[in-house]
Coordinates of C-alpha atoms in Angstrom, one line a residue:
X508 CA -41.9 3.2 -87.5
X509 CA -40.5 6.3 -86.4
X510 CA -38.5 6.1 -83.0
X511 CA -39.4 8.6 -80.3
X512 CA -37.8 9.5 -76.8
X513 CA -39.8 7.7 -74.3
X514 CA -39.2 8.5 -70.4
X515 CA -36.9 6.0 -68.9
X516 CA -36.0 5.7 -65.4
X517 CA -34.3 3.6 -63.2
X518 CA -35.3 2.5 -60.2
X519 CA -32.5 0.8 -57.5
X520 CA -34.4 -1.5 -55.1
X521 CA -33.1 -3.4 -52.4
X522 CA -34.9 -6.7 -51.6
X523 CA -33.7 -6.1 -48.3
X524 CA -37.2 -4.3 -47.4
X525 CA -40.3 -6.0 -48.1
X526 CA -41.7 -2.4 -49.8
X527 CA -38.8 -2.4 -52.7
X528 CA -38.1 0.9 -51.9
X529 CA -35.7 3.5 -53.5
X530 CA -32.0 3.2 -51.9
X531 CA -29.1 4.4 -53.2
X532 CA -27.0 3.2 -50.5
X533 CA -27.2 -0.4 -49.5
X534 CA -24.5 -2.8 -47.2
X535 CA -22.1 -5.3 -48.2
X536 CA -24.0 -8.5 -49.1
X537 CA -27.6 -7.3 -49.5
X538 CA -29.8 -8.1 -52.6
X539 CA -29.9 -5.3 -54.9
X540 CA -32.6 -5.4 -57.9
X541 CA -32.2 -2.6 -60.8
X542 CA -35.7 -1.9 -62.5
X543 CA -35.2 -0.1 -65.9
X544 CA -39.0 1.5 -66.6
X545 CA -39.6 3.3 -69.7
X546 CA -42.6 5.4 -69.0
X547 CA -45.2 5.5 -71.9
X548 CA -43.7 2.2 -73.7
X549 CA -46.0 -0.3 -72.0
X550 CA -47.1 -1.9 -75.1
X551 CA -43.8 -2.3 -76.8
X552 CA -41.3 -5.2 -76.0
X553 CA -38.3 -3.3 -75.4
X554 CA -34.2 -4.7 -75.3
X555 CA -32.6 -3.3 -72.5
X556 CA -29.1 -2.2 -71.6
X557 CA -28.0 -1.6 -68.3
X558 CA -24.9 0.7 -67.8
X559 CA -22.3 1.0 -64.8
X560 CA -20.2 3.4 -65.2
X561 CA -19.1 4.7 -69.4
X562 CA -17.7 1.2 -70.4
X563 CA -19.5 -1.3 -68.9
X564 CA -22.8 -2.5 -70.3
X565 CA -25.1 -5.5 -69.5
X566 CA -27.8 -6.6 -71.8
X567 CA -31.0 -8.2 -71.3
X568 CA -34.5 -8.4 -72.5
X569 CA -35.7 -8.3 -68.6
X570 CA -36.9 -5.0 -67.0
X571 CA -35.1 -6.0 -63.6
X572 CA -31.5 -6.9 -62.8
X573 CA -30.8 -8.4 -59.7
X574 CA -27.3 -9.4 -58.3
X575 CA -26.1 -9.7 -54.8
X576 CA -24.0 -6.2 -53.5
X577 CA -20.3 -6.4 -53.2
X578 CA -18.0 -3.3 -52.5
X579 CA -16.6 -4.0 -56.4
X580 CA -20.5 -3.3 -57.1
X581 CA -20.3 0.4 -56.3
X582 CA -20.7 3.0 -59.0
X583 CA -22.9 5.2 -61.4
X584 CA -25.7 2.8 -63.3
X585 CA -27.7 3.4 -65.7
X586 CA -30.5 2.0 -68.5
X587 CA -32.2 2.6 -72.0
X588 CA -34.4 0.9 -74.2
X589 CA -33.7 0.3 -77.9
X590 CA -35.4 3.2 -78.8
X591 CA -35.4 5.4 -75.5
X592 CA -33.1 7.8 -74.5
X593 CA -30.8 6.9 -71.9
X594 CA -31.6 7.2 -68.1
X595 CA -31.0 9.8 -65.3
X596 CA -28.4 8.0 -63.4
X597 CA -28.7 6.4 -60.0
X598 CA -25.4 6.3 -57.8
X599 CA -25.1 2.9 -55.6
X600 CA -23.2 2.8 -52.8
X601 CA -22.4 -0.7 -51.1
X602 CA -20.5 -0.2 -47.6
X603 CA -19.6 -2.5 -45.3
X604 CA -19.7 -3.4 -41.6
X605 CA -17.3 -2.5 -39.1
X606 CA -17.2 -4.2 -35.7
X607 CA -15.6 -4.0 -32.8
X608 CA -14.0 -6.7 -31.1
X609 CA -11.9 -6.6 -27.1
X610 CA -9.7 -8.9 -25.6
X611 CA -9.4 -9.7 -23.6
X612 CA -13.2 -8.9 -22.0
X613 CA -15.6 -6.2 -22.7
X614 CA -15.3 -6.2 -18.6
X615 CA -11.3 -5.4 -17.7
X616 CA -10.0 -3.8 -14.7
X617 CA -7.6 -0.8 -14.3
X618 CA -4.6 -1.6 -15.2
X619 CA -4.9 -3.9 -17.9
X620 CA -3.9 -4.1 -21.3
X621 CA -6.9 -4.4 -24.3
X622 CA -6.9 -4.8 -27.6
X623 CA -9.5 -3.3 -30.0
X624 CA -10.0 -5.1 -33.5
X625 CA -12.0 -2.8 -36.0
X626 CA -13.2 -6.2 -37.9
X627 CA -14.7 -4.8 -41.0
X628 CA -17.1 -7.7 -42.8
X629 CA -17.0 -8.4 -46.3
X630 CA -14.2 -6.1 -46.9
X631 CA -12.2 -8.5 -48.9
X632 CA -8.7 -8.0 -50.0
X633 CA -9.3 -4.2 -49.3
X634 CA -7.0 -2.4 -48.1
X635 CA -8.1 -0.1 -45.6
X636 CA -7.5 3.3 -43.5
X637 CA -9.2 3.0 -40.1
X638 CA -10.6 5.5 -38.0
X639 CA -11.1 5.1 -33.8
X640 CA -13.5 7.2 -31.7
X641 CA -14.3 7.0 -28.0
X642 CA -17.3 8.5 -26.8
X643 CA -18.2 10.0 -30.5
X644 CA -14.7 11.8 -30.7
X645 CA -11.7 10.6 -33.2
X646 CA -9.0 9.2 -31.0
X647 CA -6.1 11.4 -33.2
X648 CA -2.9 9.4 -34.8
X649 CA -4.9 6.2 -34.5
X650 CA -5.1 4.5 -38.2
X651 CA -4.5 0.9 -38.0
X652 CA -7.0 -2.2 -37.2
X653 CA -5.7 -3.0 -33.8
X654 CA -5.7 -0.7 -31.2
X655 CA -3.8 -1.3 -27.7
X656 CA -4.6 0.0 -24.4
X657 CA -1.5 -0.3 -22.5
X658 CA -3.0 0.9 -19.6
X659 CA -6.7 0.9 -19.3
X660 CA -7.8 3.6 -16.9
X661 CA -11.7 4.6 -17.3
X662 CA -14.5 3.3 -18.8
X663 CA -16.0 4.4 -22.6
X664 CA -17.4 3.6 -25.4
X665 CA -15.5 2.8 -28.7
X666 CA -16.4 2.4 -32.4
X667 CA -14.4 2.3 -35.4
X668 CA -14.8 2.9 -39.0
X669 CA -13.2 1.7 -42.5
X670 CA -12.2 4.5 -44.8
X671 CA -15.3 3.1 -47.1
X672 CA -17.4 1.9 -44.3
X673 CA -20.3 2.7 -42.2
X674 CA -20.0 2.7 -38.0
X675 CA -22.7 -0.2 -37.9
X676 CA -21.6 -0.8 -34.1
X677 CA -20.2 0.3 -31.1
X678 CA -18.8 -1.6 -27.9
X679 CA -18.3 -0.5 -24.4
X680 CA -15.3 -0.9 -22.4
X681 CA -16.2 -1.2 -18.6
X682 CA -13.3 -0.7 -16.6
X683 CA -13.3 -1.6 -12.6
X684 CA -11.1 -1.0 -9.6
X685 CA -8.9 -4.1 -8.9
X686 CA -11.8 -6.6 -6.6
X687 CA -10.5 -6.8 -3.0
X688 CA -9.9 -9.8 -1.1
X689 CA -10.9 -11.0 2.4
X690 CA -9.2 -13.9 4.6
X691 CA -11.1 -15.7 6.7
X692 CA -9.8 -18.5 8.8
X693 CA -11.8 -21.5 10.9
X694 CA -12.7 -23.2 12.8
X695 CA -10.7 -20.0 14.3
X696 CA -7.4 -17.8 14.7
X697 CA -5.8 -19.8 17.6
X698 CA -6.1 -23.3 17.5
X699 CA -4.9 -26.8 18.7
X700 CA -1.8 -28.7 16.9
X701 CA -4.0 -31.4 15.4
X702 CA -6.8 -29.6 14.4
X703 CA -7.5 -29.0 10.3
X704 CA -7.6 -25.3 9.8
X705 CA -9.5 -24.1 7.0
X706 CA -8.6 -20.6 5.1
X707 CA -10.9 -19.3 2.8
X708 CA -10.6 -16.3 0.2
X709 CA -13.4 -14.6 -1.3
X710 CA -12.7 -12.2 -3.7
X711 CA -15.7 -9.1 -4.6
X712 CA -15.7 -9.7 -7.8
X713 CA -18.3 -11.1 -10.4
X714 CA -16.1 -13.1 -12.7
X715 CA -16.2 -16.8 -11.7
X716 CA -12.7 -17.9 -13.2
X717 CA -10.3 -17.2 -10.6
X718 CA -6.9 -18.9 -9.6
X719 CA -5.8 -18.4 -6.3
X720 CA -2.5 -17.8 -4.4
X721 CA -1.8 -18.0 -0.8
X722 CA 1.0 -16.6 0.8
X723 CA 2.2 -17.2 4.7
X724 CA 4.3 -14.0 5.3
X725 CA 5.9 -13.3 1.5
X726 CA 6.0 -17.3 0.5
X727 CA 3.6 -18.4 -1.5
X728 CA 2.2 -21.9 -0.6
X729 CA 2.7 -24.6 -2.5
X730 CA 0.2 -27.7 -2.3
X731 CA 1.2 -30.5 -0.8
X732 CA 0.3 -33.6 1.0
X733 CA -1.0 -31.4 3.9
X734 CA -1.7 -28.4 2.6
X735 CA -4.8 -29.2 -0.2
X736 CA -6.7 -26.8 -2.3
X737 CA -10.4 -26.2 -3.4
X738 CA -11.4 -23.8 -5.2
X739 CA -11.3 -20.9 -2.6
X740 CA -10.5 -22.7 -0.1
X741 CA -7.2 -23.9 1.4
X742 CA -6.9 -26.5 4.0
X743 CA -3.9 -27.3 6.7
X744 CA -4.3 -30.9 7.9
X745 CA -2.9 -32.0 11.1
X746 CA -1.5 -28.1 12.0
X747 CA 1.5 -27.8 13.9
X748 CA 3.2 -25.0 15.4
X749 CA 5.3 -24.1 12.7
X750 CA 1.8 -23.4 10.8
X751 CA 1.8 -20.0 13.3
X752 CA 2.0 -16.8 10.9
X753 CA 0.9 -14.1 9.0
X754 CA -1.4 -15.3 5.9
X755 CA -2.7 -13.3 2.8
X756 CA -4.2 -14.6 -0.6
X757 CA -5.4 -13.1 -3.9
X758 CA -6.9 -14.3 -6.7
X759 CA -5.5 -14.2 -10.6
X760 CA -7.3 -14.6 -13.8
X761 CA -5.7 -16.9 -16.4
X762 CA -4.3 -15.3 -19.4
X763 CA -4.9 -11.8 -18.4
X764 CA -2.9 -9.5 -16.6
X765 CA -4.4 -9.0 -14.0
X766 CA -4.2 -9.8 -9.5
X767 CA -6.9 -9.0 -7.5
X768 CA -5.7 -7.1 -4.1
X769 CA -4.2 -8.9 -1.5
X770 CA -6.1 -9.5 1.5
X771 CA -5.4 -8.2 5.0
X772 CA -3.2 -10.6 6.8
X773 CA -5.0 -12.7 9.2
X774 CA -3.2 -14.3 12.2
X775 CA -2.9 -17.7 12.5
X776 CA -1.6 -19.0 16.1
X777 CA -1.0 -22.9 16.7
X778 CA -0.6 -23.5 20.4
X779 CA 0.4 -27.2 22.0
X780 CA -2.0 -29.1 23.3
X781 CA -3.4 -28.3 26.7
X782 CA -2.5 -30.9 30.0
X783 CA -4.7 -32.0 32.1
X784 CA -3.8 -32.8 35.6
X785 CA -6.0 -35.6 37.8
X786 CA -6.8 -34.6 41.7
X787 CA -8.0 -36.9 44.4
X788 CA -10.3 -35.9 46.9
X789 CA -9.7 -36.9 50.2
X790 CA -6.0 -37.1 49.4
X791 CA -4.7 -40.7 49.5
X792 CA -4.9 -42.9 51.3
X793 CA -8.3 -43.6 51.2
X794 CA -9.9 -46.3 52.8
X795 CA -12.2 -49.3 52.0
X796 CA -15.8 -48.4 51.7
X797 CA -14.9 -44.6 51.6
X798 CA -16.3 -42.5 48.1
X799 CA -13.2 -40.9 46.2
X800 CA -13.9 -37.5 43.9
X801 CA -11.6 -37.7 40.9
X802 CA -10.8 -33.9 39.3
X803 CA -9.9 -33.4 36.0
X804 CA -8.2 -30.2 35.7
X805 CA -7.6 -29.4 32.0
X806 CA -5.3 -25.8 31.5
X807 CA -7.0 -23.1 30.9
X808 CA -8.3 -22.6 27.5
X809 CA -11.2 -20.5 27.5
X810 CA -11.4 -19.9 24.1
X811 CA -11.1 -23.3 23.1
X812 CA -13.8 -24.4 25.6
X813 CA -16.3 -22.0 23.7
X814 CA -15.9 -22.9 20.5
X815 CA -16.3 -27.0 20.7
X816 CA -15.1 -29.6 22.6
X817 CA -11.9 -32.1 22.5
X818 CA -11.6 -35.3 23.7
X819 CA -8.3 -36.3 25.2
X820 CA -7.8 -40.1 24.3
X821 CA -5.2 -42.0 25.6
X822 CA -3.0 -41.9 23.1
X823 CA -2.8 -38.2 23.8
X824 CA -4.7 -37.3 20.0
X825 CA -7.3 -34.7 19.9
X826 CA -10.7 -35.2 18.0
X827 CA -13.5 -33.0 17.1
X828 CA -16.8 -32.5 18.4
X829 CA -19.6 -29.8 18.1
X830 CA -20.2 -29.5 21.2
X831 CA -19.7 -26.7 23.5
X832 CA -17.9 -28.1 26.6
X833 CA -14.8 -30.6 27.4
X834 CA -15.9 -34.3 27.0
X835 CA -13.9 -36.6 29.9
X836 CA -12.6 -40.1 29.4
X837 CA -11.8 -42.2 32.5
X838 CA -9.2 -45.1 32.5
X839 CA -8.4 -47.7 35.3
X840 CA -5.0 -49.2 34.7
X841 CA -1.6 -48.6 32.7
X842 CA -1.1 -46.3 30.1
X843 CA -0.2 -49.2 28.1
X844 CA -3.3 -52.0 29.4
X845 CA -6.3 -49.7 30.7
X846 CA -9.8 -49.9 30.7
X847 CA -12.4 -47.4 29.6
X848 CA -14.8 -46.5 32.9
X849 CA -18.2 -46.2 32.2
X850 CA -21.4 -44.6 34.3
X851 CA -22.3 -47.6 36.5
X852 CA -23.3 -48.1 40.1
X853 CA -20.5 -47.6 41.7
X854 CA -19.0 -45.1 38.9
X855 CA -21.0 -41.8 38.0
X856 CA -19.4 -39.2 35.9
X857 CA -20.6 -35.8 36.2
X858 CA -18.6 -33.0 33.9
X859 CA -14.9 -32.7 35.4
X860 CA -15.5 -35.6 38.2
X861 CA -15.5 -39.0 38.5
X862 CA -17.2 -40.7 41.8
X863 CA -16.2 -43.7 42.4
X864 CA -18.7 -45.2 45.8
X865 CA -16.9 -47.8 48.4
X866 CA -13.6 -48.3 47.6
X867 CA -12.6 -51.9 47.4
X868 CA -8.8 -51.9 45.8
X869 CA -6.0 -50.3 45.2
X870 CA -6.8 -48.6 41.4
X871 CA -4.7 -46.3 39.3
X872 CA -7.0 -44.3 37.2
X873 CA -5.3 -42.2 34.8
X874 CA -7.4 -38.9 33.1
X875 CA -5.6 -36.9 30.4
X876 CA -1.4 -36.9 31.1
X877 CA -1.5 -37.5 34.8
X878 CA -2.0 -40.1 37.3
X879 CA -2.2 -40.5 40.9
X880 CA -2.2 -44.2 42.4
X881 CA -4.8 -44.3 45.1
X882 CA -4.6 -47.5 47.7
X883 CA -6.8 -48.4 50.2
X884 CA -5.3 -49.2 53.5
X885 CA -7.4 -52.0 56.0
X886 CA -8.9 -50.4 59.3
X887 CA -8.6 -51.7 62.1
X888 CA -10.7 -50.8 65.1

């Protein structure tokens, strides 16, 4: 039988695609199938030879060869028949991925310090010249596979490139202004030595991992038995007036360079507690049978009054209420041995006063830090 040239061509299909179509470029990875079709020999069983590049030859008696793509796998390939003249050539390219990778956050504020990695997959042992752009443009002088920001200033987005790979993705940096913080203080700026003052800092900012300092003039606070921290929140147990100052606070990140702004400084004012001073009306003596008015006349506080009430115990502590007015405690007796008066029949408290009706005994009531004795004296007509 006489040989004649038959019309061979070879097909490169990627099994990537469900339509086998024609590539001659494919990424790092991918299946790649060779099909070697001799046009014309359909009836004639055929030994093939596959060709990448002059000295390289794979044999087979299949029409397809199928391998998985590596970079190594890039080249000029070719196929014949026994008896058919050798193929056109097809070229494959197999490139690779290059991603971007930022730490420490895609999200970073001004200031900061970032590092881009131009992580290019299935490279191998490569070694490779990099390429950086921002915004589309080549940053110049930029060649290796880390690139540091010292400083970030603006927002952009960046993309690299391997000298043998494709730009298969690009990340954006968002940059911010440094979050401002704000100071607030309660239950308020003045209070009473005793009270529990509570400061909190909120920071306008998205991120949820904050740390934050607290600062009374240019000390930062340390936490201690009565100063406690939550979260955002510090607490003063028990203030005294040494508390009194200028506070600030700010919030870090951890493992990032990076302080919010400090807040404005909020005032803080710790005042001793108020007196209260006891008044009898009529003046003693009094007599038996007669009704006394007791007074108590706390100093002036206004701004305490407003915000809740205090109740003035004998053992000269202060205690919380939500209410909106003084609350009044009567006692009959020594500091050191009283008794508690109650509403009764004879005894009717109303705000401030205390109404005692008919006077039978000398009594020393005591109301706050003050005492008057009041004694009833026998008449005689």
């Amino acid at each position: 039988m006489g040989s004649s040239a038959l019309l061979l061509k070879l097909l490169l299909m990627s099994l990537v695609y469900s339509g086998l179509t024609e590539v001659t470029s494919v990424v790092n990875a991918n299946p790649v199938t060779l099909t070697c079709d001799i046009q014309g020999g359909e009836n004639i069983q055929w030994t093939y030879r596959s060709f990448k590049d002059p000295h390289d030859t794979y044999r087979t008696t299949e029409a397809e060869f199928s391998f998985t793509a590596n970079v190594s796998d890039s080249g000029v390939y070719s196929c014949r028949g026994e008896r058919s003249d050798i193929s056109a050539a097809v070229t494959l390219t197999v490139s690779v991925k290059a991603v971007v990778e930022v730490t420490p956050d895609q999200r970073v504020f001004r200031g900061e310090t970032v590092t881009l990695t131009c992580d290019i997959q299935g490279g191998g042992d490569i070694q490779w010249t990099y390429s950086w752009f921002k915004d589309g443009s080549v940053i110049p002088d930029i060649t290796e596979r880390d690139y540091n920001i010292t400083s970030v200033s603006d927002s952009a987005v960046y993309s690299c490139r391997g000298e043998r790979s494709d730009i298969n993705s690009v990340v954006t940096l968002t940059v911010s202004a440094l979050p401002t913080s704000t100071l607030t203080v309660t239950p308020d700026s003045t209070v009473f030595t005793g009270e529990t003052v509570y400061l909190t800092c909120v920071i306008n900012s998205d991120h949820s991992d904050w740390r934050y300092e607290w600062y009374k003039g240019s000390v930062m606070l340390q936490t201690s038995e009565r100063y406690t921290e939550n979260r955002n929140t510090l607490t003063i147990k028990r203030s005294e007036t040494s508390d009194a100052g200028l506070y600030t606070c700010r919030g870090d990140i951890d493992g990032r360079s990076v302080s919010s702004q400090s807040s404005s400084a909020v005032s803080l004012l710790v005042k001793d507690l108020p007196r209260s001073t006891l008044t009898v009306t009529p003046d003693s003596p009094v007599f038996t049978g007669e009704t006394v008015n007791l007074t108590c006349v706390i100093e002036s506080y206004s701004d305490w009054r407003q915000r809740n009430g205090l109740k003035y115990d004998r053992s000269y502590d202060w205690t919380y209420y939500q209410t909106a007015e003084w609350r009044y405690e009567w006692f009959k007796g020594r500091k050191d041995n009283n008794l508690i008066l109650k509403d009764s029949q004879r005894y009717t408290e109303n705000g401030d006063t205390l109404t005692i009706r008919g006077a039978t005994e000398s009594i020393r009531v005591i109301s706050g830090v003050e005492d008057r004795e009041m004694k009833d004296q026998n008449h005689h007509s």
